[in-house]
Amino acid sequence: MDRLQPLLLNWMAHGGTWRTPGVTADDVRARKAVIGEASSSLWAAGRRLIDEGEARGWSRRGTS
């Protein structure tokens, strides 16, 4: 849950720190992937948030 909360905050802030120069959606996915070790359902929801943020231009596009 500690890893999920910042992801939710960034989502609510329309990208928040994802907008930091050089941060890509792949960087966010890699940093938050540990959520999947605790809960595959939460990680699936987190990936959807990251993907949607990427589509909305809140982070630089990744290669995934």
PDB file of C-alpha atoms in Angstrom:
ATOM      1  CA  MET A   1       0.000   0.000   0.000  1.00  0.00           C
ATOM      2  CA  ASP A   2       2.922   2.338   0.683  1.00  0.00           C
ATOM      3  CA  ARG A   3       3.944   2.077  -2.976  1.00  0.00           C
ATOM      4  CA  LEU A   4       0.406   2.504  -4.251  1.00  0.00           C
ATOM      5  CA  GLN A   5      -0.355   5.746  -2.391  1.00  0.00           C
ATOM      6  CA  PRO A   6       2.185   7.929  -4.289  1.00  0.00           C
ATOM      7  CA  LEU A   7       0.927   6.475  -7.563  1.00  0.00           C
ATOM      8  CA  LEU A   8      -2.612   7.537  -6.647  1.00  0.00           C
ATOM      9  CA  LEU A   9      -1.428  10.990  -5.575  1.00  0.00           C
ATOM     10  CA  ASN A  10       0.411  11.476  -8.883  1.00  0.00           C
ATOM     11  CA  TRP A  11      -2.707  10.381 -10.745  1.00  0.00           C
ATOM     12  CA  MET A  12      -4.885  12.870  -8.860  1.00  0.00           C
ATOM     13  CA  ALA A  13      -2.320  15.625  -9.531  1.00  0.00           C
ATOM     14  CA  HIS A  14      -2.460  14.945 -13.300  1.00  0.00           C
ATOM     15  CA  GLY A  15       1.016  13.502 -13.352  1.00  0.00           C
ATOM     16  CA  GLY A  16       2.607  15.246 -10.380  1.00  0.00           C
ATOM     17  CA  THR A  17       6.215  14.104 -10.247  1.00  0.00           C
ATOM     18  CA  TRP A  18       5.730  12.070 -13.413  1.00  0.00           C
ATOM     19  CA  ARG A  19       6.102  15.389 -15.198  1.00  0.00           C
ATOM     20  CA  THR A  20       9.672  15.747 -13.925  1.00  0.00           C
ATOM     21  CA  PRO A  21      11.951  16.032 -16.955  1.00  0.00           C
ATOM     22  CA  GLY A  22      13.323  12.664 -17.999  1.00  0.00           C
ATOM     23  CA  VAL A  23      10.748  10.513 -16.206  1.00  0.00           C
ATOM     24  CA  THR A  24       9.085   8.037 -18.542  1.00  0.00           C
ATOM     25  CA  ALA A  25       6.084   5.804 -18.025  1.00  0.00           C
ATOM     26  CA  ASP A  26       8.532   2.866 -18.098  1.00  0.00           C
ATOM     27  CA  ASP A  27      10.432   4.419 -15.172  1.00  0.00           C
ATOM     28  CA  VAL A  28       7.200   4.639 -13.189  1.00  0.00           C
ATOM     29  CA  ARG A  29       6.262   1.046 -14.087  1.00  0.00           C
ATOM     30  CA  ALA A  30       9.690  -0.251 -13.032  1.00  0.00           C
ATOM     31  CA  ARG A  31       9.629   1.630  -9.730  1.00  0.00           C
ATOM     32  CA  LYS A  32       6.084   0.512  -8.866  1.00  0.00           C
ATOM     33  CA  ALA A  33       6.305  -3.100 -10.123  1.00  0.00           C
ATOM     34  CA  VAL A  34       6.946  -4.267  -6.561  1.00  0.00           C
ATOM     35  CA  ILE A  35       3.219  -3.717  -5.935  1.00  0.00           C
ATOM     36  CA  GLY A  36       2.644  -6.874  -7.982  1.00  0.00           C
ATOM     37  CA  GLU A  37       4.614  -8.946  -5.466  1.00  0.00           C
ATOM     38  CA  ALA A  38       1.975  -8.161  -2.850  1.00  0.00           C
ATOM     39  CA  SER A  39      -1.143  -8.076  -5.002  1.00  0.00           C
ATOM     40  CA  SER A  40      -1.608  -8.823  -8.668  1.00  0.00           C
ATOM     41  CA  SER A  41      -5.002  -7.088  -8.581  1.00  0.00           C
ATOM     42  CA  LEU A  42      -3.584  -3.864  -7.155  1.00  0.00           C
ATOM     43  CA  TRP A  43      -0.728  -3.938  -9.657  1.00  0.00           C
ATOM     44  CA  ALA A  44      -3.176  -4.385 -12.535  1.00  0.00           C
ATOM     45  CA  ALA A  45      -5.048  -1.299 -11.314  1.00  0.00           C
ATOM     46  CA  GLY A  46      -1.761   0.584 -10.894  1.00  0.00           C
ATOM     47  CA  ARG A  47      -0.649  -0.285 -14.429  1.00  0.00           C
ATOM     48  CA  ARG A  48      -3.967   1.029 -15.746  1.00  0.00           C
ATOM     49  CA  LEU A  49      -3.368   4.340 -13.955  1.00  0.00           C
ATOM     50  CA  ILE A  50       0.162   4.588 -15.330  1.00  0.00           C
ATOM     51  CA  ASP A  51      -1.000   3.674 -18.846  1.00  0.00           C
ATOM     52  CA  GLU A  52      -3.795   6.229 -18.723  1.00  0.00           C
ATOM     53  CA  GLY A  53      -1.417   8.888 -17.401  1.00  0.00           C
ATOM     54  CA  GLU A  54       0.931   8.113 -20.269  1.00  0.00           C
ATOM     55  CA  ALA A  55      -1.917   8.376 -22.788  1.00  0.00           C
ATOM     56  CA  ARG A  56      -2.938  11.732 -21.305  1.00  0.00           C
ATOM     57  CA  GLY A  57       0.612  13.058 -21.651  1.00  0.00           C
ATOM     58  CA  TRP A  58       1.294  13.222 -17.910  1.00  0.00           C
ATOM     59  CA  SER A  59       4.572  11.323 -18.395  1.00  0.00           C
ATOM     60  CA  ARG A  60       6.902  10.818 -21.306  1.00  0.00           C
ATOM     61  CA  ARG A  61       6.087   7.817 -23.425  1.00  0.00           C
ATOM     62  CA  GLY A  62       7.842   4.600 -22.574  1.00  0.00           C
ATOM     63  CA  THR A  63       8.720   1.747 -24.878  1.00  0.00           C
ATOM     64  CA  SER A  64       6.258  -0.730 -23.279  1.00  0.00           C
TER      65      SER A  64
END
